[in-house]
mmCIF file of C-alpha atoms in Angstrom:
data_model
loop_
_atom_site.group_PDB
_atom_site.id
_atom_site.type_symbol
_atom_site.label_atom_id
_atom_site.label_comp_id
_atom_site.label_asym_id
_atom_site.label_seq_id
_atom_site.Cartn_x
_atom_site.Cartn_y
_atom_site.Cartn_z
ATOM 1 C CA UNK R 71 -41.915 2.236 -81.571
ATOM 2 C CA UNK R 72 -43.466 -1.166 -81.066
ATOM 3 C CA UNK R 73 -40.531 -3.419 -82.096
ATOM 4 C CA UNK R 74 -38.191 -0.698 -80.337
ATOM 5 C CA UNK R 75 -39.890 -1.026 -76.979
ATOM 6 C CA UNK R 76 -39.697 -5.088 -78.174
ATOM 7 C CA UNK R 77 -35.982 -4.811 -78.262
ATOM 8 C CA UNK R 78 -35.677 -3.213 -74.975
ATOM 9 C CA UNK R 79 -37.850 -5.472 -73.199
ATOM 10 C CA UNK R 80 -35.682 -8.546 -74.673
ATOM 11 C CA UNK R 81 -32.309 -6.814 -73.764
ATOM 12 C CA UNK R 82 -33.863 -6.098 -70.243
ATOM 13 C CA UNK R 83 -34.199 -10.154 -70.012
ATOM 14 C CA UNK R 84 -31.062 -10.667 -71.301
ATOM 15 C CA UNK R 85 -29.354 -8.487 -69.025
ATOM 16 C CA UNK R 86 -30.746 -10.075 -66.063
ATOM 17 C CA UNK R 87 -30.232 -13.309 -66.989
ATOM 18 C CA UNK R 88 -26.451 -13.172 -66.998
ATOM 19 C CA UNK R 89 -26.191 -12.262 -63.360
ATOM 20 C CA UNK R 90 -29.107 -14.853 -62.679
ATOM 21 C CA UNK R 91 -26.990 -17.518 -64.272
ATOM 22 C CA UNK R 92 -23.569 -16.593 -61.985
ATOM 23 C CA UNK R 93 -25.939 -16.451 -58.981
ATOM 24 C CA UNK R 94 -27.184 -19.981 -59.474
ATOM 25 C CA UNK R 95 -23.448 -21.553 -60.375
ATOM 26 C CA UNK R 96 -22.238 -19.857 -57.325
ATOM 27 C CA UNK R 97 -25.329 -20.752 -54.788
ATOM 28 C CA UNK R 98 -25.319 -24.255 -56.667
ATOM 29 C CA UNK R 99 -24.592 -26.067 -53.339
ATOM 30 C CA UNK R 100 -27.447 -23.873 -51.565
ATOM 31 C CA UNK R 101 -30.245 -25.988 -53.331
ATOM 32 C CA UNK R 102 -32.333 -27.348 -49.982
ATOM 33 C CA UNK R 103 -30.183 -31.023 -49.635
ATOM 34 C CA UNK R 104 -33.384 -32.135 -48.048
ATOM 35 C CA UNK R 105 -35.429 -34.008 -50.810
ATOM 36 C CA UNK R 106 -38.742 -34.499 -49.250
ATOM 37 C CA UNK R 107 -40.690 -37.377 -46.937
ATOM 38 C CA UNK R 108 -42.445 -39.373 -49.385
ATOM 39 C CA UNK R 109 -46.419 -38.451 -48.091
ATOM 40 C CA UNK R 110 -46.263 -42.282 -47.353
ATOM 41 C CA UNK R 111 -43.788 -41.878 -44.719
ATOM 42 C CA UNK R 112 -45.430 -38.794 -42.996
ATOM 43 C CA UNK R 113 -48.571 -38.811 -40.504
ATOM 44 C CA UNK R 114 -50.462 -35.525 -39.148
ATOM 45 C CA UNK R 115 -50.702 -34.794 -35.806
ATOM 46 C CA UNK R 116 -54.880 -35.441 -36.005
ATOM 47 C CA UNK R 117 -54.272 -39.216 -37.394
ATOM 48 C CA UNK R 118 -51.919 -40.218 -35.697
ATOM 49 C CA UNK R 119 -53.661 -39.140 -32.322
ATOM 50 C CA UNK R 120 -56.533 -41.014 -33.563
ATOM 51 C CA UNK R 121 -54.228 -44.349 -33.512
ATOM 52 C CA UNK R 122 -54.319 -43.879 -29.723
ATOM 53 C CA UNK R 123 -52.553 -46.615 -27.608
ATOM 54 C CA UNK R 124 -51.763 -48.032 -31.414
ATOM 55 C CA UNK R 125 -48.660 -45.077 -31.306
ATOM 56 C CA UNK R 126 -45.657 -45.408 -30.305
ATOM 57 C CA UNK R 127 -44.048 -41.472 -29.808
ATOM 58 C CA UNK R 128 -40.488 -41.167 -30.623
ATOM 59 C CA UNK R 129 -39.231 -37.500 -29.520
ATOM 60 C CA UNK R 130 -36.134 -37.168 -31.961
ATOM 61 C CA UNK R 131 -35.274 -33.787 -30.430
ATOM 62 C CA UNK R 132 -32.275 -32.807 -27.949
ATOM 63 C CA UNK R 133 -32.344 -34.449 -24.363
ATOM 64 C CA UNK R 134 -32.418 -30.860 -23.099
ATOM 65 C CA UNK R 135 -35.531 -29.925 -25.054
ATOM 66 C CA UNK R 136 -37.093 -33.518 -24.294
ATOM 67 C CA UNK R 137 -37.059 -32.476 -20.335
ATOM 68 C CA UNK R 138 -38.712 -29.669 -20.860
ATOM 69 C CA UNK R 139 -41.465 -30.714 -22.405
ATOM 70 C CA UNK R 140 -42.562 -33.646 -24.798
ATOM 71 C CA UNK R 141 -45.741 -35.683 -25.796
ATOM 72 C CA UNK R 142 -47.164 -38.145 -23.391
ATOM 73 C CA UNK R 143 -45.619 -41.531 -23.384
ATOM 74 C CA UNK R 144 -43.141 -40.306 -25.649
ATOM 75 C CA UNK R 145 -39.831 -41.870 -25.488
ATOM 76 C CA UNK R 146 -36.436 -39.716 -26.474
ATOM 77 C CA UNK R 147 -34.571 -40.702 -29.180
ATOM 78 C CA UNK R 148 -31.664 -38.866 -30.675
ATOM 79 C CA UNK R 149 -28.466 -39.088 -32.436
ATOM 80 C CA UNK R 150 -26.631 -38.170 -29.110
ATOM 81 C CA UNK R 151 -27.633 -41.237 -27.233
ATOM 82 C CA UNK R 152 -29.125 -43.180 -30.226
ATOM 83 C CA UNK R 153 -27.487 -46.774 -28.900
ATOM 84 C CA UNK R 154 -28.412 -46.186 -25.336
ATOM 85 C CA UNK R 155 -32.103 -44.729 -26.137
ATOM 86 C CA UNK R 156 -32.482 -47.552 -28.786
ATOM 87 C CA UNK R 157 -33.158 -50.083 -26.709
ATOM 88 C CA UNK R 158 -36.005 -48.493 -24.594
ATOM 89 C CA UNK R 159 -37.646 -47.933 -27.785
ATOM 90 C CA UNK R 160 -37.124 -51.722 -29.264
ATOM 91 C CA UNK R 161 -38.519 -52.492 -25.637
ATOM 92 C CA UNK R 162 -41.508 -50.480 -26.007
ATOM 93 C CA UNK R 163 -42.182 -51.926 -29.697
ATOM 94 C CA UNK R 164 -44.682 -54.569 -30.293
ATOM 95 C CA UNK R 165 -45.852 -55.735 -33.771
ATOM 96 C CA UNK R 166 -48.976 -53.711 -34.139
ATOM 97 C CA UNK R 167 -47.445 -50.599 -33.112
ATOM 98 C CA UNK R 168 -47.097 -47.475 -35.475
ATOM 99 C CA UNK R 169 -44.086 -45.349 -34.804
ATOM 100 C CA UNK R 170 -44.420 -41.699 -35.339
ATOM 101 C CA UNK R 171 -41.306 -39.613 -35.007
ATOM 102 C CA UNK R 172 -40.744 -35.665 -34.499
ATOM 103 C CA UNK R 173 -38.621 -33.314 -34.106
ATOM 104 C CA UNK R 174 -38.928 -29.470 -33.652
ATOM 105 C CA UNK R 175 -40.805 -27.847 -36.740
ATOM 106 C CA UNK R 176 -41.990 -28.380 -40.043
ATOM 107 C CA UNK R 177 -38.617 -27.622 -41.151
ATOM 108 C CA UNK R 178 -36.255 -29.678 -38.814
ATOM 109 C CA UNK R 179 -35.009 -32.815 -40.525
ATOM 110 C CA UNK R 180 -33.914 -35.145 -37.312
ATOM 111 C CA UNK R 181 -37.002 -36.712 -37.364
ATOM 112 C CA UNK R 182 -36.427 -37.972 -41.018
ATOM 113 C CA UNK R 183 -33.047 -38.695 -39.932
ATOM 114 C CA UNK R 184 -34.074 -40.977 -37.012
ATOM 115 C CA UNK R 185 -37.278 -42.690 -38.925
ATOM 116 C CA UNK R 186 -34.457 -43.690 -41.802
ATOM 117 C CA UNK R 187 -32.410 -45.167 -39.185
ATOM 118 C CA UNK R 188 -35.086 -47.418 -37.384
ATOM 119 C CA UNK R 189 -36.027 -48.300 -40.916
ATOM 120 C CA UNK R 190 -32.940 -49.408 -42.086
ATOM 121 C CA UNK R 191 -30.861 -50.488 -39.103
ATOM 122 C CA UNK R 192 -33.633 -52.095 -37.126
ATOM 123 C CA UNK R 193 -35.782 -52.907 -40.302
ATOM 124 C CA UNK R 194 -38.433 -52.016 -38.243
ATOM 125 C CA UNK R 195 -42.704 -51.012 -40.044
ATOM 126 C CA UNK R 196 -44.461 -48.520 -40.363
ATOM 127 C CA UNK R 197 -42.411 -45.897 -39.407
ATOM 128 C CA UNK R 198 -44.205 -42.255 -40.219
ATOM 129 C CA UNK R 199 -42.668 -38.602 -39.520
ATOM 130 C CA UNK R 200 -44.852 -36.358 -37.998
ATOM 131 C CA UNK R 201 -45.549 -33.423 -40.129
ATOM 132 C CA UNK R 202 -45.129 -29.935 -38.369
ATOM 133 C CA UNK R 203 -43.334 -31.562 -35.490
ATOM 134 C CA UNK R 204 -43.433 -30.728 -31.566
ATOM 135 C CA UNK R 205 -45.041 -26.856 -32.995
ATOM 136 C CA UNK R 206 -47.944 -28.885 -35.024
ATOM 137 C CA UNK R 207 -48.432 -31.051 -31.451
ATOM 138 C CA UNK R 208 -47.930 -27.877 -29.006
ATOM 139 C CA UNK R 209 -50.803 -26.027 -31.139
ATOM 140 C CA UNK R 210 -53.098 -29.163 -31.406
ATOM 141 C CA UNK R 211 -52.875 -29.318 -27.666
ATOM 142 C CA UNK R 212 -54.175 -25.926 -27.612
ATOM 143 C CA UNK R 213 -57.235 -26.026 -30.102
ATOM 144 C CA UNK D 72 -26.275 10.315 -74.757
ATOM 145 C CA UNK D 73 -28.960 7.805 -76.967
ATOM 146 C CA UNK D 74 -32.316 6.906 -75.288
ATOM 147 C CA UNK D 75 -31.288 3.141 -75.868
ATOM 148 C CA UNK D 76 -27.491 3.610 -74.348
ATOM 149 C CA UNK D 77 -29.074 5.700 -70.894
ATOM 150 C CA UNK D 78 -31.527 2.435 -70.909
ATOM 151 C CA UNK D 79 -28.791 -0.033 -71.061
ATOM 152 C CA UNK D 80 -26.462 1.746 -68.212
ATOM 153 C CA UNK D 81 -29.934 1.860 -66.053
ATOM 154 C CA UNK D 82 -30.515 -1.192 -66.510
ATOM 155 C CA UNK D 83 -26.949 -2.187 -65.955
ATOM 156 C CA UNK D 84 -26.333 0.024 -62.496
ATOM 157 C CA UNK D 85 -30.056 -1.691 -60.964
ATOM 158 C CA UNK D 86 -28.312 -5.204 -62.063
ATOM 159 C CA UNK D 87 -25.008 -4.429 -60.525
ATOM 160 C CA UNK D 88 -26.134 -2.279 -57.542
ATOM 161 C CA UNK D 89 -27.193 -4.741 -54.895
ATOM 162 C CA UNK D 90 -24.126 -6.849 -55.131
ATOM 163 C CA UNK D 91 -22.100 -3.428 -54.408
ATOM 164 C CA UNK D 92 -24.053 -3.679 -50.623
ATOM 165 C CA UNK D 93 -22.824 -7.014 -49.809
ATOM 166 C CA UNK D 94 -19.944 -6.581 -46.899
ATOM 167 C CA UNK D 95 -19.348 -9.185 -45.153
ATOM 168 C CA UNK D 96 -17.643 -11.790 -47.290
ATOM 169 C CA UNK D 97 -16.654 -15.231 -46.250
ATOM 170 C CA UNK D 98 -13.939 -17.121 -47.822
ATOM 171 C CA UNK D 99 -16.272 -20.398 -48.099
ATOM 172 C CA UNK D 100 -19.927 -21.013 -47.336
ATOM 173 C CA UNK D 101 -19.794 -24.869 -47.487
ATOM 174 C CA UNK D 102 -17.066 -26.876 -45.658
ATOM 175 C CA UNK D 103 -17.369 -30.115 -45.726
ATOM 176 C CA UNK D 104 -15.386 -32.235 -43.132
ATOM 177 C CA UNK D 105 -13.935 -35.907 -43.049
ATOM 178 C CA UNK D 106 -13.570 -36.833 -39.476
ATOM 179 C CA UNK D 107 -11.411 -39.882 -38.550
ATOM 180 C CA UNK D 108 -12.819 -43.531 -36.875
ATOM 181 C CA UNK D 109 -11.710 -41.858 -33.975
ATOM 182 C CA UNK D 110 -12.444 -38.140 -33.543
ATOM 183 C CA UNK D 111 -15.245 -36.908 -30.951
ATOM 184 C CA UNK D 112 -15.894 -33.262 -32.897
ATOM 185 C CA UNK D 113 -16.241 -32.269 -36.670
ATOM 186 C CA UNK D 114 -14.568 -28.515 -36.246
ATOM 187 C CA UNK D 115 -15.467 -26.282 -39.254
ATOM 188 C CA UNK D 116 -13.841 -22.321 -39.827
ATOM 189 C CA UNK D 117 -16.091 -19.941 -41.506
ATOM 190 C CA UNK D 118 -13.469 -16.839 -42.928
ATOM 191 C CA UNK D 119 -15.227 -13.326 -43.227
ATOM 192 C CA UNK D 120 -13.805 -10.021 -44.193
ATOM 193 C CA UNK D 121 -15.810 -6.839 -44.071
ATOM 194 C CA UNK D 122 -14.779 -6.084 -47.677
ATOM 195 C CA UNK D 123 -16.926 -3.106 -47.214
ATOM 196 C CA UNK D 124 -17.332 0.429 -46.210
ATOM 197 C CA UNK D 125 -18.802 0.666 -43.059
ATOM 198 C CA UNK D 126 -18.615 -1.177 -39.803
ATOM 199 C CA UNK D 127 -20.882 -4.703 -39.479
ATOM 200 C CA UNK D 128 -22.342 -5.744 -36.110
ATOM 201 C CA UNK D 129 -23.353 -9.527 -36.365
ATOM 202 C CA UNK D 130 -26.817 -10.043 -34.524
ATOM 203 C CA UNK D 131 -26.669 -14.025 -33.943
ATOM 204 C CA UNK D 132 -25.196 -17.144 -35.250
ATOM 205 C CA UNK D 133 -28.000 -19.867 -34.883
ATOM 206 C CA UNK D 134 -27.251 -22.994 -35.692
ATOM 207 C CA UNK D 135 -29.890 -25.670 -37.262
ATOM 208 C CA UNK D 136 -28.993 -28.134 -34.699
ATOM 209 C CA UNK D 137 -28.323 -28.015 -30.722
ATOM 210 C CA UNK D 138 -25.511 -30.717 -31.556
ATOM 211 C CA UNK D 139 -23.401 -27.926 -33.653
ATOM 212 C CA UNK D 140 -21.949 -25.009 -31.717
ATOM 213 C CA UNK D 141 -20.821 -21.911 -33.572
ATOM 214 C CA UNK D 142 -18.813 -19.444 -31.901
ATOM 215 C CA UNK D 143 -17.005 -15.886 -32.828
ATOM 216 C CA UNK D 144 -14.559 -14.095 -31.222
ATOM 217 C CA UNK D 145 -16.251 -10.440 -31.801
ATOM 218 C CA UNK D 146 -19.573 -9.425 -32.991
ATOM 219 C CA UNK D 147 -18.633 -5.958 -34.409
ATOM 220 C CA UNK D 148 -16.583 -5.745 -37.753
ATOM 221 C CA UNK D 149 -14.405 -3.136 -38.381
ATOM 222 C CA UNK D 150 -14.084 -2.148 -42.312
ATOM 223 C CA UNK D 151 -11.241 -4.301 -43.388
ATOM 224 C CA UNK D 152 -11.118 -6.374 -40.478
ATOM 225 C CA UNK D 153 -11.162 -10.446 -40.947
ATOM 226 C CA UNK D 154 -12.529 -12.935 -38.243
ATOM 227 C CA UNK D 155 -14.035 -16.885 -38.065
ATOM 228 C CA UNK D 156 -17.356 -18.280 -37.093
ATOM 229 C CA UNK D 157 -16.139 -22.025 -35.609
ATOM 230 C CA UNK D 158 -18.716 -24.325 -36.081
ATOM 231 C CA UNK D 159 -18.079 -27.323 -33.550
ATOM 232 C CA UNK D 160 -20.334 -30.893 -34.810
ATOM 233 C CA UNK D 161 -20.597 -33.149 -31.795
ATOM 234 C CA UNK D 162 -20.330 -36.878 -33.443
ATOM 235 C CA UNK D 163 -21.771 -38.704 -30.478
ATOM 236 C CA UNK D 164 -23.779 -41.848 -32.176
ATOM 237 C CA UNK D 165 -24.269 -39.940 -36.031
ATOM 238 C CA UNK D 166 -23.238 -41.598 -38.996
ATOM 239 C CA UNK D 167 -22.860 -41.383 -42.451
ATOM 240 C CA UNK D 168 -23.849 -37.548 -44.355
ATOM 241 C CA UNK D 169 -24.528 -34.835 -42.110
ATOM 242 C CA UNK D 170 -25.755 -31.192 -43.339
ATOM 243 C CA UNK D 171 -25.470 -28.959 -40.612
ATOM 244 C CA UNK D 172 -26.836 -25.108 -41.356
ATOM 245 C CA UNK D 173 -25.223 -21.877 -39.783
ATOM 246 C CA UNK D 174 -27.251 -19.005 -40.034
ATOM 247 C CA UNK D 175 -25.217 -15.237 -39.817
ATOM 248 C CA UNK D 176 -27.509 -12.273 -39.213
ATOM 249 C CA UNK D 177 -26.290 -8.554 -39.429
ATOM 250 C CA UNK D 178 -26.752 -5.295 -39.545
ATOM 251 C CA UNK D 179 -25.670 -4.862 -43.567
ATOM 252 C CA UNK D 180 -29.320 -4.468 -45.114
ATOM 253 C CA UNK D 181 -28.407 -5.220 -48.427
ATOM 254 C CA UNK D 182 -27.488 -9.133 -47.115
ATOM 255 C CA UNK D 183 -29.079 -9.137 -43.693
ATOM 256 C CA UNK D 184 -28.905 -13.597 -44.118
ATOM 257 C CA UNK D 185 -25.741 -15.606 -44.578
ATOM 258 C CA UNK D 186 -26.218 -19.585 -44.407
ATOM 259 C CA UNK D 187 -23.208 -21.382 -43.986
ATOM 260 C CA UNK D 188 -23.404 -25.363 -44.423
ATOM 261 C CA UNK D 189 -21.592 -27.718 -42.876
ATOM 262 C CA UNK D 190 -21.053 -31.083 -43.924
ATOM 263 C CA UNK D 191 -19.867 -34.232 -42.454
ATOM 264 C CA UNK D 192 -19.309 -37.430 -43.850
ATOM 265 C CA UNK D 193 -18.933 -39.408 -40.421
ATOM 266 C CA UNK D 194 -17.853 -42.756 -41.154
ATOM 267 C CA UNK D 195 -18.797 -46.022 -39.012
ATOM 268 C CA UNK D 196 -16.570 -48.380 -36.863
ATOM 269 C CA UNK D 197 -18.711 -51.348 -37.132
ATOM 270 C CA UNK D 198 -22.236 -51.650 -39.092
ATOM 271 C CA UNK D 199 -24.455 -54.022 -37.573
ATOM 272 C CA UNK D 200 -27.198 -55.140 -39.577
ATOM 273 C CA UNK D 201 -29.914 -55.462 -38.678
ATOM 274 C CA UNK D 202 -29.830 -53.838 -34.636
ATOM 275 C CA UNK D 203 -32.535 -55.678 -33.824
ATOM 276 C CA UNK D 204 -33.664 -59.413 -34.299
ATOM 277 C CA UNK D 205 -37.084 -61.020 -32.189
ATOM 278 C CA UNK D 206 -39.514 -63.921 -32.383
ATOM 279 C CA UNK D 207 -42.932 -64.278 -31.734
ATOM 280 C CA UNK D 208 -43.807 -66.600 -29.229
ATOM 281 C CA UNK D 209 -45.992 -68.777 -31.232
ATOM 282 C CA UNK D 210 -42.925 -69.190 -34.041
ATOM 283 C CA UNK D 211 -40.318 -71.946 -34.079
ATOM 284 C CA UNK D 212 -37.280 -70.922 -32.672
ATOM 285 C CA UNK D 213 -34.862 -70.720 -35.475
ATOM 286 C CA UNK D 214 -31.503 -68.531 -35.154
ATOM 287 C CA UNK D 215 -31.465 -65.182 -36.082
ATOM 288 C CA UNK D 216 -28.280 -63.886 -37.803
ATOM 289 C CA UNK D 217 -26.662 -60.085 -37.292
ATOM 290 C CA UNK D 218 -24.034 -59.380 -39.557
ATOM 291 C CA UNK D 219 -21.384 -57.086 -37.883
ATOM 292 C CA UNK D 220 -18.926 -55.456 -40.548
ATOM 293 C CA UNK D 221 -16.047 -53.079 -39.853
ATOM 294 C CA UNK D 222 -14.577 -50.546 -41.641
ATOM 295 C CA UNK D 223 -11.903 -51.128 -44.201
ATOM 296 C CA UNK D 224 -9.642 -48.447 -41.934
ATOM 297 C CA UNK D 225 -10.321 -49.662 -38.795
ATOM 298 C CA UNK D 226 -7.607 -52.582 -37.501
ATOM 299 C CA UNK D 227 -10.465 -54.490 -35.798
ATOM 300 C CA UNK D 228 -9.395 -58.296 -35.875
ATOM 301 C CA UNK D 229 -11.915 -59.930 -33.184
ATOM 302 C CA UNK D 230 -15.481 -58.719 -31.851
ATOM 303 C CA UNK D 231 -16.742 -59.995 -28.087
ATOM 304 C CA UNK D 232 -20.382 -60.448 -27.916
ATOM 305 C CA UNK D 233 -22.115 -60.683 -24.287
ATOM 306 C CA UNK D 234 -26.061 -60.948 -23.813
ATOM 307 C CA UNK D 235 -27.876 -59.311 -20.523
ATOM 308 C CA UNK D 236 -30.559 -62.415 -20.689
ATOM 309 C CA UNK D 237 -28.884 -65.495 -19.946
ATOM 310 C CA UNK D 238 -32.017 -67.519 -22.318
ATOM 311 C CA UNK D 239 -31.425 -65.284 -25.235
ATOM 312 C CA UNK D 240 -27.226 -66.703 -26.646
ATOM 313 C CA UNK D 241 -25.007 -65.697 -29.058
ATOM 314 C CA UNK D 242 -22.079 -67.089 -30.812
ATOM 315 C CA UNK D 243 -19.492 -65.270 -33.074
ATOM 316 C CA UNK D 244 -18.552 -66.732 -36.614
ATOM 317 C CA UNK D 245 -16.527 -65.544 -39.320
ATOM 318 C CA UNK D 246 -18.593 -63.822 -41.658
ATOM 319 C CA UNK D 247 -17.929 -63.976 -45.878
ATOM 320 C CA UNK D 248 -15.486 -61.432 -46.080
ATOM 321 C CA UNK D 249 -12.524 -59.641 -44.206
ATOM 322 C CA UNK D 250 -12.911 -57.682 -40.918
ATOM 323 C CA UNK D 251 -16.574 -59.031 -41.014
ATOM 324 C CA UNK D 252 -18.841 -61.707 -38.593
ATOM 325 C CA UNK D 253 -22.000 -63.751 -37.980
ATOM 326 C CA UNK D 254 -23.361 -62.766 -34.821
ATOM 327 C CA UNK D 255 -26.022 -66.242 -34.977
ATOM 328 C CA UNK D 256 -28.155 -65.229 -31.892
ATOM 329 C CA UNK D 257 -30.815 -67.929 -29.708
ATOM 330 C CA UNK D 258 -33.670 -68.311 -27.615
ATOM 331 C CA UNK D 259 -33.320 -71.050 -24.923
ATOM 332 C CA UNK D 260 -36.545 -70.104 -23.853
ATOM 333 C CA UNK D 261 -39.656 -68.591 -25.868
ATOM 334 C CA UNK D 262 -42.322 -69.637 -23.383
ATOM 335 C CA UNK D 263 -41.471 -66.548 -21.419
ATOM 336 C CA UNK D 264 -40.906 -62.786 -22.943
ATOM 337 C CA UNK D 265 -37.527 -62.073 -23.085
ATOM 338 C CA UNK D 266 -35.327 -59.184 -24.097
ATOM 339 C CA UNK D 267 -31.134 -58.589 -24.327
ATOM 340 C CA UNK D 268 -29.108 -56.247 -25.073
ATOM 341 C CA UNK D 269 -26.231 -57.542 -26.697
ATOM 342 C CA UNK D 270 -23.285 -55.485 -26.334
ATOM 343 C CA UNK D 271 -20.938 -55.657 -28.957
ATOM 344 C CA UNK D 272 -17.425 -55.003 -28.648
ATOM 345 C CA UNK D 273 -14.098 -54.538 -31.262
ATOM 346 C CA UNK D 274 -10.811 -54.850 -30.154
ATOM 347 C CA UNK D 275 -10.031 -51.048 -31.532
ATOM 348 C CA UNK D 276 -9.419 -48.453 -30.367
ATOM 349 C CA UNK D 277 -7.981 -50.012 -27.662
ATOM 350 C CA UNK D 278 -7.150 -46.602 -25.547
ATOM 351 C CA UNK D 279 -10.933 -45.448 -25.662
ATOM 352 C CA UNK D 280 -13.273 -48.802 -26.263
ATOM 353 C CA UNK D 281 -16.133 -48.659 -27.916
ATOM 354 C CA UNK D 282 -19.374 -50.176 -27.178
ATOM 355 C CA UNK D 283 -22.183 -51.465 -29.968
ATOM 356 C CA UNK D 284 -25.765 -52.408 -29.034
ATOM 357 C CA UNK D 285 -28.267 -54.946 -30.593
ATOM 358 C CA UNK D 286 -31.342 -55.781 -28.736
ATOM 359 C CA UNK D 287 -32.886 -59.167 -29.346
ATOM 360 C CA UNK D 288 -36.313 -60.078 -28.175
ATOM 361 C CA UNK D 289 -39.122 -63.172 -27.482
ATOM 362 C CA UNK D 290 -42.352 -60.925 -28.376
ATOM 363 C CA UNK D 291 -45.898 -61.897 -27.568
ATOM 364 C CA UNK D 292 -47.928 -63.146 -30.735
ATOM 365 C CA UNK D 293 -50.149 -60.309 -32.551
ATOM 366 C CA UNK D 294 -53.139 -59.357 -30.455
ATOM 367 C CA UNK D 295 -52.033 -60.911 -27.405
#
């Protein structure tokens, strides 16, 4: 009985794992493409409103979204009107500043997208992606 | 019928039954797009076919971006019927990899979530590097250098650099290699702050010019 209900249970695996294997060659290119902020790279909301005047605020989010609402002193930067929104930023930046990017939600990538960019393009410091984005900011606001 | 061959067509059905459900089939769930130097829009078309047996009534098409538009012609499916979900990319100032997700809800409970993906490998007319270049006040002046490279398509021969602050120069220099330059940028004056924008310009495309910013700036010292 034992090794009977043994041989079912193994067939049982066996039988799922032949559809499980399909699934994941045919979903292969549905593996999340977004490999994760380094935790060096990313700032919470309750730091980096504790680095005060020391911020600079980049909103990375749509120009429509921006105008209806953003962080104080933030400035708008997005992929829209990167060159023409560049240069109020690089206006705005001094030495000691820390920039601190976001974008919608925990999930939205922009923000990564935009940090990467001032990194490499500008070779611009200390560059830090706000975790939970304008949501995390919206409900800080609120506590 | 044996105990161990009823098990193994249970087990079989449960395995096989879910993927009966699933309706609403699309051709492709990942397009991935090569737009030209010179195209404004990355234009994806999702296929579907209700390969089912009932009707399908798509609840929303949300896109992960607001710079990609998706758009269908009907919400409701007939059994049999085919349609597209276009998924428009606006290129604006993005470069290089872009994963854009499409998300299809419907009616079919057995596969209520479809993402579609689309990506977009948006090459670059001219990469400037770095964008920005400064000194501190308190530094010798020394030249800064931006290197301005263009794209092995692209039939860009010459590059016109103008600066909006008269004290902060530039001059344009053949770079090391083909289609590329030494942008070797000045300060006339670092007793004062200063800040350009230095609008870079290649000779293509000639019918709809393009425009490339740098900024270059005289900063105050640390803690001043």
């Amino acid at each position: 009985m034992g090794g009977f209900s043994l041989r079912q249970a193994l067939l049982l695996a066996l039988i799922a794992f032949v559809p499980a294997i399909g699934e994941a060659f045919y979903f292969r290119n549905q593996i999340p493409w977004n490999s994760p902020v380094p935790a060096s790279e990313l700032v919470k909301v309750e730091t980096a409103k504790e680095w005060g005047a020391q911020a600079l605020w980049i909103d990375a989010r749509p120009d429509d979204q921006f105008a209806r609402g953003h962080y104080a002193n933030a400035l708008s930067l997005n992929e829209d009107h990167w060159d023409t929104q560049l240069t109020n930023v690089l206006t705005a930046w001094s030495e000691e500043k820390k920039i601190v990017v976001y974008c919608s939600t925990q999930s939205c990538s922009t923000s990564r997208q935009i940090a990467e960019r001032l990194r490499k393009q500008a070779n611009l410091k200390n560059v830090f992606v706000l975790e939970g984005g304008w949501e995390a900011l919206q409900a800080s606001e609120k506590k | 019928m044996k105990p161990m061959t009823k098990f193994l067509i249970l087990a079989l059905s449960l395995c096989l039954m879910d993927r009966a459900h699933a309706q609403l089939k699309f051709e492709q769930t990942e397009i991935e797009l090569k737009p030209t130097l010179t195209d404004e829009n990355a234009v994806a078309h999702f296929k579907y076919k209700n390969t089912g047996s009932k009707p399908i009534h798509i609840n929303s098409v949300n896109t992960s971006c607001g710079c990609t538009v998706a758009t269908l012609k009907s919400n409701d499916v007939p059994v049999g019927e085919s349609g597209e979900i276009t998924a428009t990319l606006t290129i604006a100032n993005r470069t290089g990899m872009q994963h854009k997700t499409i998300t299809v809800s419907t009616d079919d409970t057995a596969q209520p979530q479809t993402i579609l993906t689309l990506k977009a490998n948006i090459p670059t007319l001219l990469d400037i590097q770095p964008i920005f270049v400064f000194w501190k006040q308190d530094e010798e002046m020394k030249p800064k250098t931006i290197i301005v490279k263009a794209n092995a398509d692209a039939p860009v021969k010459k590059i016109n650099v103008v600066s909006s602050d008269p004290e902060i120069e530039t001059k344009v220099e053949p770079g090391s290699g083909p289609k590329e330059w030494k942008i070797d940028v000045t300060a006339k004056d670092m007793k004062k702050l200063h800040s350009a924008t230095l609008s870079i310009s290649p000779d293509y495309p000639t019918k709809t010019p393009k425009v490339f910013f740098a900024t270059a700036r005289v900063i105050a010292p640390l803690g001043n």
